[in-house]
Coordinates of C-alpha atoms in Angstrom, one line a residue:
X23 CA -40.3 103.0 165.8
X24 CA -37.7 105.2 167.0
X25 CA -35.6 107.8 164.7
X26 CA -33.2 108.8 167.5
X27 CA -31.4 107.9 170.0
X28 CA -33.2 104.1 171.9
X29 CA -34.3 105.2 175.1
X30 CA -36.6 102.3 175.6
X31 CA -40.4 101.5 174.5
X32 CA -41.9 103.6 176.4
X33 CA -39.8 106.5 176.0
X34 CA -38.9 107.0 172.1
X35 CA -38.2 109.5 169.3
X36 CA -40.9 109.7 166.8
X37 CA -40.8 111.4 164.0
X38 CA -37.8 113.4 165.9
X39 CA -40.2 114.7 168.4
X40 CA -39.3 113.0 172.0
X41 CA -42.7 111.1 173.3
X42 CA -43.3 109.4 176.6
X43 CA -45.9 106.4 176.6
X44 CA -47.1 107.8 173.0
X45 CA -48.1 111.0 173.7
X46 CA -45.3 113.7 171.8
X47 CA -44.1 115.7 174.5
X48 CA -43.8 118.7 172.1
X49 CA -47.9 118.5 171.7
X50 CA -47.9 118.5 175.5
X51 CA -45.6 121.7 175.3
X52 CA -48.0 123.7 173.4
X53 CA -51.3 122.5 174.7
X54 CA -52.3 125.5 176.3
X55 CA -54.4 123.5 179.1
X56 CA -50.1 122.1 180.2
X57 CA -48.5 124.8 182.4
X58 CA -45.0 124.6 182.1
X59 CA -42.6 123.6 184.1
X60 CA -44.4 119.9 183.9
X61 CA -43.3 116.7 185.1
X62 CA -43.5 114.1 182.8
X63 CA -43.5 110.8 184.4
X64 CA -43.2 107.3 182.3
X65 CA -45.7 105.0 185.1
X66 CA -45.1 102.2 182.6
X67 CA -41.7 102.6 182.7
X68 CA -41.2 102.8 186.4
X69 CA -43.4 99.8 186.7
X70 CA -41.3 97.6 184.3
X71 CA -37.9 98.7 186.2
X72 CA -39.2 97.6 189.5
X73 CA -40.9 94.4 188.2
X74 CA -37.4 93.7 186.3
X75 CA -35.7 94.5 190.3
X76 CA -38.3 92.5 191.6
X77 CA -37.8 89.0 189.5
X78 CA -33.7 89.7 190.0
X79 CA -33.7 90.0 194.1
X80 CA -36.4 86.8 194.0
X81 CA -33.1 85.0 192.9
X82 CA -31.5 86.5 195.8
X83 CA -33.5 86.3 198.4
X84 CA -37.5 85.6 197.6
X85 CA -38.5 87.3 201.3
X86 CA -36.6 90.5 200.3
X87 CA -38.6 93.8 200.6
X88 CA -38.0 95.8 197.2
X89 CA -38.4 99.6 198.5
X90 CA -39.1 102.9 196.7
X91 CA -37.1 105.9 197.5
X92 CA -39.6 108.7 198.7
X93 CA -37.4 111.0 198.5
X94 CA -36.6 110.9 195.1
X95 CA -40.2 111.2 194.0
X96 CA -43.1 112.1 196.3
X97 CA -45.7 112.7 193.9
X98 CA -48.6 110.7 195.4
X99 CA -50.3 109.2 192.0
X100 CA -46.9 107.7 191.8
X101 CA -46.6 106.2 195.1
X102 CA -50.0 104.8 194.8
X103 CA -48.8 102.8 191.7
X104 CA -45.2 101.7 194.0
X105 CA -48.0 100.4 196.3
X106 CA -50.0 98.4 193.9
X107 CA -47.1 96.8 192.7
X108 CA -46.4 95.8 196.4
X109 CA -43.1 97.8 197.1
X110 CA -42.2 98.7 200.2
X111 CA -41.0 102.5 201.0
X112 CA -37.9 103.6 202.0
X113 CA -37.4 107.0 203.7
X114 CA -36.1 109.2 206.3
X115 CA -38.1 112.4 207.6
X116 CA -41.6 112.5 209.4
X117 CA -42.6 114.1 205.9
X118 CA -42.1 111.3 203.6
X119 CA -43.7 108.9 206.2
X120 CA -46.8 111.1 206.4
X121 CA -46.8 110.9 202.0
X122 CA -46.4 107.3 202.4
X123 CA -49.0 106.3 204.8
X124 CA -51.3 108.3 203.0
X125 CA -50.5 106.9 199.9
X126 CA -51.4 103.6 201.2
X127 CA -47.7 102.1 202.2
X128 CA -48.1 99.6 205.2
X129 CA -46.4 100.7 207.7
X130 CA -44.8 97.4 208.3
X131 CA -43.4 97.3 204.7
X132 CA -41.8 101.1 205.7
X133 CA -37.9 101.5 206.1
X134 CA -37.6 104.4 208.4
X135 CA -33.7 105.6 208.4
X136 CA -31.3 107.9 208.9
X137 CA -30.0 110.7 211.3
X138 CA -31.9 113.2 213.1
X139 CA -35.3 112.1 213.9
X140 CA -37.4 113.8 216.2
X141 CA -38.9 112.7 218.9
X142 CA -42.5 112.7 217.4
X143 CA -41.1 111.5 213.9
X144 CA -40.3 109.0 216.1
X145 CA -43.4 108.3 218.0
X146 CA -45.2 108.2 214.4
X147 CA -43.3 106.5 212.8
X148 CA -43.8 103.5 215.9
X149 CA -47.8 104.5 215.8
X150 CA -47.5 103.5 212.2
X151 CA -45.7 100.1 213.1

């Protein structure tokens, strides 16, 4: 399966060329319908990594609200699939609320946070619940 270093099954060597879900990300690299830079994102991956988080905290606490980071990736195909898999969303400007709620986060399963919220980050962020 894998002829270098064991990243995982869904991100492997083959044949020495590094591919993500199967698809070689050199052939990606030369397609000339890929701009480059490209983000390359493994949805399986990030889907088995929360369900593996997911089964661990139900032995902690089975009413615990797992949350993606929003800050750490605000691409909105990928927090569609966080809110599928029933995540909650953890953030902390008026930015990432508005990427969440329209990416389909409930704003009751939103963890709104930090320092230096303005007053209508605020307000939205309570309008959202």
């Amino acid at each position: 399966m894998s002829d270098g270093p064991y990243l995982g099954k869904e991100i492997a060597y083959v044949n020495g060329d590094l591919h993500v879900e199967d698809v070689g990300l050199k052939t990606l690299a030369e397609d000339p319908d890929v701009l480059t830079p490209a983000y390359i994102y493994s949805l399986a991956l990030m889907r088995r990594r929360y369900n593996e988080f997911q089964a661990a905290m139900r032995d902690v606490d089975p009413e615990a609200l797992v949350c993606f980071a929003v800050k750490s990736l605000s691409n909105q195909a990928v927090l569609k699939e966080f809110v599928k898999m029933g995540a909650g969303a953890d953030l902390v400007t008026g930015g990432e609320l508005e990427r969440a709620l329209r990416a389909g986060f409930d704003g009751a399963r939103i963890v709104f946070s930090g320092l230096g919220k303005t007053k209508q980050d605020i307000e939205r962020a309570i309008d959202a619940n």
